[in-house]
Every structure is written in structure tokens, then in C-alpha cells.
Amino acid sequence: MDIQFIFLAIFLLVVFYYDAFKQVIPNWLNVIGVLGGLVINLLVGSIDGLLFSFLGGLVCGLILLVLYIFKALGAGDVKLFIAIGCISGVLFGLYALMYSIIFAGVIGVLYLIFTRTIFKQITLSVIHMKESLQKKSLTPMDEFKKNVATKFPFIYAVLPGVAVTYYYMIILGGN
């Protein structure tokens, strides 16, 4: 296992603790992830490694920034993926993001099924969407997301997303 992925695993376990139990990812932790990724990749790959790391953080950060603008996730999650990109590069970061989003959807649906609230949530979301369209305003949808929608820490989806990415890209070697 490369040193980048050992660092990534330790970093994500610490992030998991903070996000799952304290509902926050501290900025200092993300700074450690970003700087650690930059330094490790610089040491391992010289200037090319630094560029690899910088581009990983930049691309992952820009994509997550769009999701943040649409209030799909928090600022801590954006900074988390900047760190993941800096540690692992663009391709790994993007695959990790894709798998994390898939896992988030699966976790959300399973939660709604097991709490038997899926039909209520779907009905309320349709009502709020209809109201948003009628008023030509996103306020009803924002209120739904803020007050009604089911939320859970994104790290619950990030850990399996990164694990699956590691399995397919590193263990199986599929780029």
C-alpha cells in the first residue's frame, strides 16, 4: 500500500469520528489533509507529484463547490474532497466522489425504507416541488431541505465510496 493511501485511510478515520459524532469536519483537519497530500506527493513524485496533488484538489473542489452552491452538502464536505483530491489525485478523487454519491443515495433510500417514511418523504417533496414551480421560487424547496428532508453525515457514504474506489483502481489496477 502506497504511503498516500495509508495517509488517506488514517485521515478519513479521523474525519469519520468528527463528522459522525460531532457533526462537523474541523478546518484544521482538512488543512492537514490538503498539506499532507501536497507534501507526500511532492516527496514521492517531485514537481509532477505536486502538480498531481494540486490538480486533484482543484478538480474535486470545483465539482463539490457546485453541489455546495445547490445546498446538496456542506462546506466541510467540499473541503474534505479537496483533501481527498490532494492526497490521491484527480482520477481517484472523481471515482471516490461518484461512488460516494451512489452510496449516499443507497443509504438514504434504505433509511427511508427502514423507518417507513419513504412515501411520506416522496409526497412532501412532490408537494414542495409543485409549490416551488407555482411560485417560481426555490424557497419551498429550501424549506423542505432545511426542515423535512432526511440528513446524515456524508462521511457514511464517503468511507465505502473511497474503499470501493481503492479496490477497483489500486487492488484490481483498473484505471
Tab-separated table of N, CA and C in Angstrom:
chain	number	residue	atom	x	y	z
A	1	MET	N	0.855	-1.179	0.000
A	1	MET	CA	0.000	0.000	0.000
A	1	MET	C	0.898	1.238	0.000
A	2	ASP	N	0.631	2.140	-0.927
A	2	ASP	CA	1.410	3.375	-1.020
A	2	ASP	C	1.152	4.263	0.188
A	3	ILE	N	2.131	5.089	0.478
A	3	ILE	CA	2.030	5.973	1.651
A	3	ILE	C	0.842	6.934	1.532
A	4	GLN	N	0.505	7.352	0.287
A	4	GLN	CA	-0.636	8.253	0.112
A	4	GLN	C	-1.921	7.619	0.648
A	5	PHE	N	-2.085	6.321	0.382
A	5	PHE	CA	-3.331	5.669	0.767
A	5	PHE	C	-3.347	5.285	2.247
A	6	ILE	N	-2.191	5.076	2.821
A	6	ILE	CA	-2.126	4.897	4.278
A	6	ILE	C	-2.545	6.207	4.949
A	7	PHE	N	-1.989	7.316	4.456
A	7	PHE	CA	-2.354	8.632	4.987
A	7	PHE	C	-3.843	8.898	4.780
A	8	LEU	N	-4.358	8.568	3.584
A	8	LEU	CA	-5.781	8.782	3.289
A	8	LEU	C	-6.658	7.982	4.250
A	9	ALA	N	-6.303	6.732	4.508
A	9	ALA	CA	-7.104	5.892	5.407
A	9	ALA	C	-7.132	6.476	6.822
A	10	ILE	N	-5.979	6.871	7.326
A	10	ILE	CA	-5.918	7.460	8.671
A	10	ILE	C	-6.707	8.766	8.711
A	11	PHE	N	-6.510	9.600	7.703
A	11	PHE	CA	-7.214	10.880	7.608
A	11	PHE	C	-8.730	10.667	7.631
A	12	LEU	N	-9.222	9.726	6.818
A	12	LEU	CA	-10.666	9.501	6.739
A	12	LEU	C	-11.239	8.927	8.033
A	13	LEU	N	-10.476	8.120	8.730
A	13	LEU	CA	-10.965	7.597	10.014
A	13	LEU	C	-11.116	8.714	11.044
A	14	VAL	N	-10.183	9.650	11.054
A	14	VAL	CA	-10.289	10.791	11.970
A	14	VAL	C	-11.467	11.680	11.559
A	15	VAL	N	-11.615	11.914	10.255
A	15	VAL	CA	-12.749	12.701	9.756
A	15	VAL	C	-14.060	12.016	10.130
A	16	PHE	N	-14.104	10.691	9.993
A	16	PHE	CA	-15.311	9.945	10.348
A	16	PHE	C	-15.706	10.217	11.797
A	17	TYR	N	-14.746	10.167	12.694
A	17	TYR	CA	-15.031	10.421	14.105
A	17	TYR	C	-15.690	11.791	14.283
A	18	TYR	N	-15.081	12.827	13.707
A	18	TYR	CA	-15.614	14.179	13.890
A	18	TYR	C	-16.977	14.348	13.220
A	19	ASP	N	-17.117	13.869	11.989
A	19	ASP	CA	-18.367	14.081	11.259
A	19	ASP	C	-19.503	13.247	11.850
A	20	ALA	N	-19.221	12.020	12.234
A	20	ALA	CA	-20.276	11.145	12.754
A	20	ALA	C	-20.708	11.529	14.166
A	21	PHE	N	-19.755	11.919	15.004
A	21	PHE	CA	-20.082	12.158	16.407
A	21	PHE	C	-20.231	13.629	16.773
A	22	LYS	N	-19.614	14.513	16.010
A	22	LYS	CA	-19.692	15.942	16.342
A	22	LYS	C	-20.371	16.764	15.242
A	23	GLN	N	-20.771	16.115	14.153
A	23	GLN	CA	-21.441	16.748	13.018
A	23	GLN	C	-20.669	17.936	12.450
A	24	VAL	N	-19.353	17.853	12.480
A	24	VAL	CA	-18.526	18.915	11.910
A	24	VAL	C	-17.187	18.304	11.495
A	25	ILE	N	-16.646	18.819	10.398
A	25	ILE	CA	-15.291	18.455	9.993
A	25	ILE	C	-14.453	19.708	10.207
A	26	PRO	N	-13.605	19.707	11.229
A	26	PRO	CA	-12.843	20.922	11.547
A	26	PRO	C	-11.935	21.355	10.393
A	27	ASN	N	-11.815	22.667	10.225
A	27	ASN	CA	-10.951	23.194	9.166
A	27	ASN	C	-9.512	22.737	9.336
A	28	TRP	N	-9.034	22.689	10.587
A	28	TRP	CA	-7.646	22.283	10.803
A	28	TRP	C	-7.398	20.870	10.298
A	29	LEU	N	-8.420	20.016	10.379
A	29	LEU	CA	-8.277	18.642	9.906
A	29	LEU	C	-8.179	18.600	8.382
A	30	ASN	N	-9.009	19.401	7.722
A	30	ASN	CA	-8.925	19.471	6.261
A	30	ASN	C	-7.599	20.072	5.804
A	31	VAL	N	-7.099	21.052	6.541
A	31	VAL	CA	-5.795	21.642	6.209
A	31	VAL	C	-4.702	20.579	6.313
A	32	ILE	N	-4.767	19.746	7.350
A	32	ILE	CA	-3.796	18.654	7.483
A	32	ILE	C	-3.899	17.710	6.284
A	33	GLY	N	-5.124	17.407	5.855
A	33	GLY	CA	-5.315	16.538	4.692
A	33	GLY	C	-4.736	17.136	3.424
A	34	VAL	N	-5.017	18.418	3.190
A	34	VAL	CA	-4.517	19.096	1.983
A	34	VAL	C	-2.994	19.188	2.018
A	35	LEU	N	-2.455	19.710	3.107
A	35	LEU	CA	-0.997	19.868	3.200
A	35	LEU	C	-0.292	18.516	3.188
A	36	GLY	N	-0.857	17.532	3.884
A	36	GLY	CA	-0.279	16.189	3.871
A	36	GLY	C	-0.241	15.612	2.471
A	37	GLY	N	-1.347	15.777	1.729
A	37	GLY	CA	-1.392	15.290	0.351
A	37	GLY	C	-0.368	15.977	-0.533
A	38	LEU	N	-0.267	17.302	-0.410
A	38	LEU	CA	0.706	18.053	-1.211
A	38	LEU	C	2.136	17.621	-0.889
A	39	VAL	N	2.453	17.527	0.392
A	39	VAL	CA	3.823	17.179	0.805
A	39	VAL	C	4.168	15.740	0.417
A	40	ILE	N	3.275	14.804	0.709
A	40	ILE	CA	3.546	13.397	0.376
A	40	ILE	C	3.757	13.232	-1.123
A	41	ASN	N	2.884	13.835	-1.929
A	41	ASN	CA	3.020	13.691	-3.377
A	41	ASN	C	4.246	14.421	-3.911
A	42	LEU	N	4.635	15.517	-3.278
A	42	LEU	CA	5.877	16.203	-3.648
A	42	LEU	C	7.076	15.301	-3.355
A	43	LEU	N	7.081	14.678	-2.186
A	43	LEU	CA	8.196	13.800	-1.813
A	43	LEU	C	8.257	12.548	-2.684
A	44	VAL	N	7.097	11.993	-3.002
A	44	VAL	CA	7.051	10.759	-3.794
A	44	VAL	C	7.293	11.030	-5.277
A	45	GLY	N	6.742	12.132	-5.786
A	45	GLY	CA	6.788	12.357	-7.232
A	45	GLY	C	7.414	13.654	-7.678
A	46	SER	N	8.122	14.346	-6.809
A	46	SER	CA	8.782	15.607	-7.151
A	46	SER	C	7.743	16.632	-7.624
A	47	ILE	N	8.113	17.471	-8.576
A	47	ILE	CA	7.201	18.515	-9.073
A	47	ILE	C	5.971	17.895	-9.730
A	48	ASP	N	6.147	16.782	-10.449
A	48	ASP	CA	4.996	16.103	-11.054
A	48	ASP	C	4.013	15.638	-9.979
A	49	GLY	N	4.535	15.166	-8.867
A	49	GLY	CA	3.685	14.744	-7.757
A	49	GLY	C	2.923	15.908	-7.153
A	50	LEU	N	3.598	17.050	-7.038
A	50	LEU	CA	2.945	18.249	-6.514
A	50	LEU	C	1.824	18.697	-7.449
A	51	LEU	N	2.082	18.675	-8.760
A	51	LEU	CA	1.062	19.043	-9.747
A	51	LEU	C	-0.107	18.060	-9.695
A	52	PHE	N	0.205	16.764	-9.598
A	52	PHE	CA	-0.797	15.704	-9.466
A	52	PHE	C	-1.716	15.998	-8.276
A	53	SER	N	-1.110	16.355	-7.162
A	53	SER	CA	-1.834	16.643	-5.931
A	53	SER	C	-2.668	17.914	-6.058
A	54	PHE	N	-2.058	18.971	-6.579
A	54	PHE	CA	-2.750	20.255	-6.725
A	54	PHE	C	-3.962	20.121	-7.641
A	55	LEU	N	-3.782	19.460	-8.786
A	55	LEU	CA	-4.901	19.288	-9.722
A	55	LEU	C	-6.010	18.428	-9.117
A	56	GLY	N	-5.634	17.413	-8.348
A	56	GLY	CA	-6.638	16.583	-7.677
A	56	GLY	C	-7.507	17.398	-6.742
A	57	GLY	N	-6.872	18.238	-5.936
A	57	GLY	CA	-7.627	19.091	-5.019
A	57	GLY	C	-8.479	20.111	-5.745
A	58	LEU	N	-7.919	20.703	-6.799
A	58	LEU	CA	-8.634	21.733	-7.559
A	58	LEU	C	-9.874	21.166	-8.247
A	59	VAL	N	-9.714	20.074	-8.971
A	59	VAL	CA	-10.841	19.496	-9.716
A	59	VAL	C	-11.926	19.003	-8.756
A	60	CYS	N	-11.533	18.259	-7.738
A	60	CYS	CA	-12.529	17.762	-6.767
A	60	CYS	C	-13.232	18.922	-6.062
A	61	GLY	N	-12.471	19.933	-5.705
A	61	GLY	CA	-13.049	21.089	-5.026
A	61	GLY	C	-14.045	21.840	-5.886
A	62	LEU	N	-13.718	22.033	-7.164
A	62	LEU	CA	-14.623	22.764	-8.056
A	62	LEU	C	-15.928	22.004	-8.276
A	63	ILE	N	-15.835	20.696	-8.439
A	63	ILE	CA	-17.054	19.901	-8.639
A	63	ILE	C	-17.931	19.932	-7.385
A	64	LEU	N	-17.314	19.772	-6.226
A	64	LEU	CA	-18.091	19.798	-4.977
A	64	LEU	C	-18.626	21.187	-4.673
A	65	LEU	N	-17.941	22.211	-5.145
A	65	LEU	CA	-18.418	23.577	-4.949
A	65	LEU	C	-19.777	23.769	-5.618
A	66	VAL	N	-19.959	23.159	-6.783
A	66	VAL	CA	-21.257	23.233	-7.470
A	66	VAL	C	-22.338	22.589	-6.602
A	67	LEU	N	-22.037	21.417	-6.022
A	67	LEU	CA	-23.010	20.758	-5.148
A	67	LEU	C	-23.292	21.590	-3.901
A	68	TYR	N	-22.274	22.267	-3.398
A	68	TYR	CA	-22.445	23.140	-2.231
A	68	TYR	C	-23.351	24.325	-2.574
A	69	ILE	N	-23.154	24.905	-3.750
A	69	ILE	CA	-23.977	26.046	-4.180
A	69	ILE	C	-25.452	25.652	-4.214
A	70	PHE	N	-25.730	24.415	-4.637
A	70	PHE	CA	-27.109	23.937	-4.680
A	70	PHE	C	-27.551	23.322	-3.346
A	71	LYS	N	-26.747	23.526	-2.315
A	71	LYS	CA	-27.057	23.102	-0.949
A	71	LYS	C	-27.256	21.595	-0.821
A	72	ALA	N	-26.545	20.840	-1.662
A	72	ALA	CA	-26.635	19.385	-1.587
A	72	ALA	C	-25.758	18.830	-0.475
A	73	LEU	N	-24.760	19.605	-0.062
A	73	LEU	CA	-23.874	19.189	1.020
A	73	LEU	C	-23.235	20.400	1.660
A	74	GLY	N	-22.511	20.161	2.739
A	74	GLY	CA	-21.926	21.265	3.496
A	74	GLY	C	-20.532	21.638	3.029
A	75	ALA	N	-20.066	22.775	3.519
A	75	ALA	CA	-18.739	23.272	3.153
A	75	ALA	C	-17.641	22.324	3.622
A	76	GLY	N	-17.852	21.664	4.756
A	76	GLY	CA	-16.866	20.704	5.245
A	76	GLY	C	-16.655	19.552	4.277
A	77	ASP	N	-17.739	19.143	3.602
A	77	ASP	CA	-17.631	18.066	2.620
A	77	ASP	C	-16.847	18.513	1.388
A	78	VAL	N	-17.011	19.774	0.994
A	78	VAL	CA	-16.236	20.323	-0.125
A	78	VAL	C	-14.756	20.279	0.228
A	79	LYS	N	-14.438	20.777	1.415
A	79	LYS	CA	-13.035	20.799	1.851
A	79	LYS	C	-12.495	19.384	2.029
A	80	LEU	N	-13.350	18.458	2.455
A	80	LEU	CA	-12.935	17.065	2.583
A	80	LEU	C	-12.488	16.512	1.233
A	81	PHE	N	-13.265	16.782	0.184
A	81	PHE	CA	-12.890	16.250	-1.129
A	81	PHE	C	-11.722	16.998	-1.752
A	82	ILE	N	-11.505	18.232	-1.358
A	82	ILE	CA	-10.270	18.906	-1.775
A	82	ILE	C	-9.088	18.136	-1.184
A	83	ALA	N	-9.195	17.768	0.084
A	83	ALA	CA	-8.125	16.999	0.730
A	83	ALA	C	-7.966	15.624	0.081
A	84	ILE	N	-9.076	14.939	-0.182
A	84	ILE	CA	-9.007	13.622	-0.829
A	84	ILE	C	-8.335	13.752	-2.192
A	85	GLY	N	-8.697	14.788	-2.955
A	85	GLY	CA	-8.070	15.014	-4.256
A	85	GLY	C	-6.587	15.303	-4.139
A	86	CYS	N	-6.198	16.091	-3.138
A	86	CYS	CA	-4.771	16.394	-2.930
A	86	CYS	C	-3.987	15.147	-2.541
A	87	ILE	N	-4.599	14.275	-1.804
A	87	ILE	CA	-3.912	13.060	-1.366
A	87	ILE	C	-3.827	12.042	-2.500
A	88	SER	N	-4.909	11.890	-3.260
A	88	SER	CA	-4.999	10.764	-4.196
A	88	SER	C	-5.038	11.134	-5.671
A	89	GLY	N	-5.173	12.402	-6.012
A	89	GLY	CA	-5.190	12.814	-7.412
A	89	GLY	C	-6.585	12.929	-7.998
A	90	VAL	N	-6.631	13.432	-9.233
A	90	VAL	CA	-7.910	13.720	-9.899
A	90	VAL	C	-8.738	12.462	-10.107
A	91	LEU	N	-8.165	11.465	-10.765
A	91	LEU	CA	-8.943	10.293	-11.154
A	91	LEU	C	-9.508	9.554	-9.940
A	92	PHE	N	-8.667	9.291	-8.963
A	92	PHE	CA	-9.131	8.612	-7.752
A	92	PHE	C	-10.186	9.462	-7.051
A	93	GLY	N	-9.942	10.757	-6.953
A	93	GLY	CA	-10.888	11.652	-6.292
A	93	GLY	C	-12.255	11.663	-6.961
A	94	LEU	N	-12.258	11.677	-8.300
A	94	LEU	CA	-13.534	11.693	-9.025
A	94	LEU	C	-14.287	10.373	-8.881
A	95	TYR	N	-13.557	9.270	-8.967
A	95	TYR	CA	-14.214	7.977	-8.752
A	95	TYR	C	-14.739	7.865	-7.319
A	96	ALA	N	-13.953	8.321	-6.355
A	96	ALA	CA	-14.399	8.290	-4.959
A	96	ALA	C	-15.660	9.131	-4.782
A	97	LEU	N	-15.704	10.278	-5.434
A	97	LEU	CA	-16.889	11.133	-5.374
A	97	LEU	C	-18.095	10.432	-5.984
A	98	MET	N	-17.901	9.825	-7.161
A	98	MET	CA	-19.004	9.133	-7.828
A	98	MET	C	-19.555	8.011	-6.946
A	99	TYR	N	-18.667	7.175	-6.431
A	99	TYR	CA	-19.122	6.075	-5.583
A	99	TYR	C	-19.744	6.590	-4.286
A	100	SER	N	-19.227	7.670	-3.748
A	100	SER	CA	-19.787	8.242	-2.517
A	100	SER	C	-21.207	8.738	-2.741
A	101	ILE	N	-21.448	9.365	-3.880
A	101	ILE	CA	-22.802	9.841	-4.196
A	101	ILE	C	-23.754	8.659	-4.359
A	102	ILE	N	-23.278	7.596	-5.013
A	102	ILE	CA	-24.109	6.391	-5.159
A	102	ILE	C	-24.429	5.805	-3.783
A	103	PHE	N	-23.408	5.673	-2.943
A	103	PHE	CA	-23.644	5.141	-1.591
A	103	PHE	C	-24.573	6.049	-0.791
A	104	ALA	N	-24.462	7.359	-0.953
A	104	ALA	CA	-25.353	8.285	-0.243
A	104	ALA	C	-26.803	8.044	-0.653
A	105	GLY	N	-27.029	7.841	-1.939
A	105	GLY	CA	-28.383	7.549	-2.407
A	105	GLY	C	-28.922	6.252	-1.838
A	106	VAL	N	-28.088	5.226	-1.852
A	106	VAL	CA	-28.498	3.923	-1.317
A	106	VAL	C	-28.784	4.024	0.182
A	107	ILE	N	-27.895	4.677	0.916
A	107	ILE	CA	-28.092	4.841	2.365
A	107	ILE	C	-29.382	5.615	2.640
A	108	GLY	N	-29.617	6.682	1.884
A	108	GLY	CA	-30.828	7.481	2.068
A	108	GLY	C	-32.095	6.682	1.818
A	109	VAL	N	-32.116	5.924	0.728
A	109	VAL	CA	-33.297	5.113	0.408
A	109	VAL	C	-33.501	4.028	1.465
A	110	LEU	N	-32.422	3.352	1.852
A	110	LEU	CA	-32.548	2.319	2.890
A	110	LEU	C	-33.061	2.904	4.201
A	111	TYR	N	-32.572	4.078	4.555
A	111	TYR	CA	-33.037	4.736	5.777
A	111	TYR	C	-34.541	5.005	5.696
A	112	LEU	N	-34.979	5.529	4.562
A	112	LEU	CA	-36.403	5.830	4.401
A	112	LEU	C	-37.251	4.566	4.419
A	113	ILE	N	-36.743	3.496	3.831
A	113	ILE	CA	-37.486	2.232	3.829
A	113	ILE	C	-37.582	1.668	5.247
A	114	PHE	N	-36.452	1.623	5.946
A	114	PHE	CA	-36.449	1.017	7.280
A	114	PHE	C	-37.180	1.856	8.321
A	115	THR	N	-37.264	3.155	8.117
A	115	THR	CA	-38.030	3.984	9.053
A	115	THR	C	-39.475	4.143	8.592
A	116	ARG	N	-39.791	3.512	7.483
A	116	ARG	CA	-41.139	3.526	6.906
A	116	ARG	C	-41.644	4.948	6.641
A	117	THR	N	-40.741	5.808	6.209
A	117	THR	CA	-41.133	7.187	5.907
A	117	THR	C	-40.955	7.523	4.429
A	118	ILE	N	-40.677	6.519	3.610
A	118	ILE	CA	-40.356	6.799	2.209
A	118	ILE	C	-41.525	7.456	1.478
A	119	PHE	N	-42.735	6.955	1.666
A	119	PHE	CA	-43.878	7.524	0.948
A	119	PHE	C	-44.209	8.927	1.441
A	120	LYS	N	-44.075	9.136	2.735
A	120	LYS	CA	-44.307	10.468	3.300
A	120	LYS	C	-43.292	11.463	2.725
A	121	GLN	N	-42.013	11.070	2.691
A	121	GLN	CA	-40.961	11.956	2.175
A	121	GLN	C	-41.174	12.259	0.692
A	122	ILE	N	-41.527	11.230	-0.086
A	122	ILE	CA	-41.768	11.442	-1.519
A	122	ILE	C	-42.948	12.385	-1.712
A	123	THR	N	-44.026	12.153	-0.974
A	123	THR	CA	-45.211	13.010	-1.084
A	123	THR	C	-44.880	14.456	-0.726
A	124	LEU	N	-44.187	14.648	0.388
A	124	LEU	CA	-43.824	16.009	0.801
A	124	LEU	C	-42.888	16.676	-0.205
A	125	SER	N	-41.958	15.915	-0.766
A	125	SER	CA	-41.047	16.520	-1.745
A	125	SER	C	-41.792	16.924	-3.010
A	126	VAL	N	-42.743	16.109	-3.448
A	126	VAL	CA	-43.542	16.459	-4.635
A	126	VAL	C	-44.379	17.708	-4.358
A	127	ILE	N	-44.986	17.787	-3.185
A	127	ILE	CA	-45.782	18.967	-2.813
A	127	ILE	C	-44.910	20.220	-2.830
A	128	HIS	N	-43.714	20.132	-2.247
A	128	HIS	CA	-42.821	21.291	-2.210
A	128	HIS	C	-42.299	21.654	-3.604
A	129	MET	N	-42.049	20.646	-4.447
A	129	MET	CA	-41.626	20.941	-5.826
A	129	MET	C	-42.736	21.661	-6.584
A	130	LYS	N	-43.963	21.168	-6.425
A	130	LYS	CA	-45.109	21.792	-7.088
A	130	LYS	C	-45.265	23.239	-6.622
A	131	GLU	N	-45.145	23.449	-5.321
A	131	GLU	CA	-45.252	24.801	-4.766
A	131	GLU	C	-44.136	25.702	-5.304
A	132	SER	N	-42.940	25.165	-5.429
A	132	SER	CA	-41.816	25.939	-5.981
A	132	SER	C	-42.084	26.344	-7.420
A	133	LEU	N	-42.627	25.418	-8.199
A	133	LEU	CA	-42.933	25.726	-9.599
A	133	LEU	C	-44.047	26.763	-9.706
A	134	GLN	N	-45.072	26.632	-8.869
A	134	GLN	CA	-46.179	27.582	-8.902
A	134	GLN	C	-45.725	28.981	-8.509
A	135	LYS	N	-44.902	29.068	-7.492
A	135	LYS	CA	-44.430	30.371	-7.012
A	135	LYS	C	-43.217	30.879	-7.788
A	136	LYS	N	-42.657	30.009	-8.645
A	136	LYS	CA	-41.429	30.342	-9.388
A	136	LYS	C	-40.337	30.810	-8.428
A	137	SER	N	-40.223	30.037	-7.351
A	137	SER	CA	-39.261	30.352	-6.298
A	137	SER	C	-38.723	29.046	-5.715
A	138	LEU	N	-37.479	29.069	-5.310
A	138	LEU	CA	-36.888	27.885	-4.682
A	138	LEU	C	-37.116	27.844	-3.176
A	139	THR	N	-37.768	28.850	-2.637
A	139	THR	CA	-37.975	28.921	-1.189
A	139	THR	C	-38.685	27.684	-0.631
A	140	PRO	N	-39.779	27.202	-1.242
A	140	PRO	CA	-40.413	25.994	-0.691
A	140	PRO	C	-39.474	24.780	-0.682
A	141	MET	N	-38.652	24.631	-1.720
A	141	MET	CA	-37.704	23.512	-1.747
A	141	MET	C	-36.622	23.691	-0.688
A	142	ASP	N	-36.180	24.926	-0.507
A	142	ASP	CA	-35.183	25.190	0.534
A	142	ASP	C	-35.745	24.860	1.916
A	143	GLU	N	-37.017	25.234	2.137
A	143	GLU	CA	-37.658	24.924	3.415
A	143	GLU	C	-37.784	23.417	3.610
A	144	PHE	N	-38.104	22.702	2.534
A	144	PHE	CA	-38.202	21.243	2.610
A	144	PHE	C	-36.850	20.640	2.998
A	145	LYS	N	-35.793	21.071	2.313
A	145	LYS	CA	-34.457	20.535	2.609
A	145	LYS	C	-34.034	20.857	4.039
A	146	LYS	N	-34.406	22.051	4.487
A	146	LYS	CA	-33.980	22.501	5.814
A	146	LYS	C	-34.773	21.827	6.932
A	147	ASN	N	-36.082	21.666	6.747
A	147	ASN	CA	-36.950	21.238	7.843
A	147	ASN	C	-37.459	19.802	7.756
A	148	VAL	N	-37.547	19.245	6.549
A	148	VAL	CA	-38.225	17.964	6.399
A	148	VAL	C	-37.291	16.859	5.913
A	149	ALA	N	-36.427	17.169	4.988
A	149	ALA	CA	-35.609	16.148	4.337
A	149	ALA	C	-34.723	15.408	5.337
A	150	THR	N	-34.510	14.136	5.045
A	150	THR	CA	-33.649	13.298	5.873
A	150	THR	C	-32.191	13.633	5.591
A	151	LYS	N	-31.410	13.791	6.658
A	151	LYS	CA	-29.996	14.126	6.505
A	151	LYS	C	-29.163	13.145	7.312
A	152	PHE	N	-27.967	12.878	6.811
A	152	PHE	CA	-27.000	12.080	7.556
A	152	PHE	C	-25.609	12.550	7.145
A	153	PRO	N	-24.617	12.308	7.993
A	153	PRO	CA	-23.263	12.749	7.647
A	153	PRO	C	-22.781	12.080	6.354
A	154	PHE	N	-22.284	12.875	5.422
A	154	PHE	CA	-21.824	12.374	4.122
A	154	PHE	C	-20.670	11.385	4.282
A	155	ILE	N	-19.947	11.462	5.379
A	155	ILE	CA	-18.815	10.557	5.594
A	155	ILE	C	-19.282	9.106	5.618
A	156	TYR	N	-20.555	8.855	5.989
A	156	TYR	CA	-21.091	7.491	5.961
A	156	TYR	C	-21.049	6.925	4.546
A	157	ALA	N	-21.160	7.785	3.555
A	157	ALA	CA	-21.088	7.354	2.162
A	157	ALA	C	-19.671	7.473	1.605
A	158	VAL	N	-18.889	8.399	2.143
A	158	VAL	CA	-17.528	8.610	1.639
A	158	VAL	C	-16.637	7.412	1.950
A	159	LEU	N	-16.722	6.874	3.161
A	159	LEU	CA	-15.861	5.733	3.513
A	159	LEU	C	-16.050	4.551	2.568
A	160	PRO	N	-17.278	4.065	2.350
A	160	PRO	CA	-17.410	2.962	1.393
A	160	PRO	C	-17.085	3.396	-0.039
A	161	GLY	N	-17.350	4.657	-0.376
A	161	GLY	CA	-17.012	5.150	-1.713
A	161	GLY	C	-15.521	5.119	-1.976
A	162	VAL	N	-14.739	5.545	-0.999
A	162	VAL	CA	-13.275	5.512	-1.130
A	162	VAL	C	-12.782	4.068	-1.123
A	163	ALA	N	-13.381	3.219	-0.288
A	163	ALA	CA	-12.969	1.811	-0.229
A	163	ALA	C	-13.203	1.109	-1.567
A	164	VAL	N	-14.357	1.337	-2.176
A	164	VAL	CA	-14.655	0.724	-3.477
A	164	VAL	C	-13.706	1.270	-4.543
A	165	THR	N	-13.457	2.562	-4.510
A	165	THR	CA	-12.518	3.162	-5.464
A	165	THR	C	-11.139	2.550	-5.294
A	166	TYR	N	-10.686	2.414	-4.071
A	166	TYR	CA	-9.372	1.815	-3.810
A	166	TYR	C	-9.330	0.384	-4.342
A	167	TYR	N	-10.376	-0.364	-4.089
A	167	TYR	CA	-10.433	-1.753	-4.545
A	167	TYR	C	-10.317	-1.830	-6.070
A	168	TYR	N	-11.126	-1.055	-6.773
A	168	TYR	CA	-11.131	-1.137	-8.234
A	168	TYR	C	-9.898	-0.513	-8.876
A	169	MET	N	-9.449	0.615	-8.350
A	169	MET	CA	-8.333	1.316	-9.006
A	169	MET	C	-6.962	0.809	-8.576
A	170	ILE	N	-6.811	0.464	-7.327
A	170	ILE	CA	-5.486	0.117	-6.820
A	170	ILE	C	-5.306	-1.400	-6.734
A	171	ILE	N	-6.216	-2.083	-6.082
A	171	ILE	CA	-6.065	-3.532	-5.917
A	171	ILE	C	-6.234	-4.247	-7.254
A	172	LEU	N	-7.312	-3.940	-7.976
A	172	LEU	CA	-7.529	-4.580	-9.274
A	172	LEU	C	-6.741	-3.903	-10.393
A	173	GLY	N	-6.314	-2.673	-10.144
A	173	GLY	CA	-5.484	-1.969	-11.126
A	173	GLY	C	-6.221	-1.438	-12.329
A	174	GLY	N	-7.514	-1.227	-12.220
A	174	GLY	CA	-8.291	-0.713	-13.350
A	174	GLY	C	-8.322	0.791	-13.384
A	175	ASN	N	-7.638	1.398	-14.336
A	175	ASN	CA	-7.682	2.858	-14.494
A	175	ASN	C	-8.593	3.178	-15.626
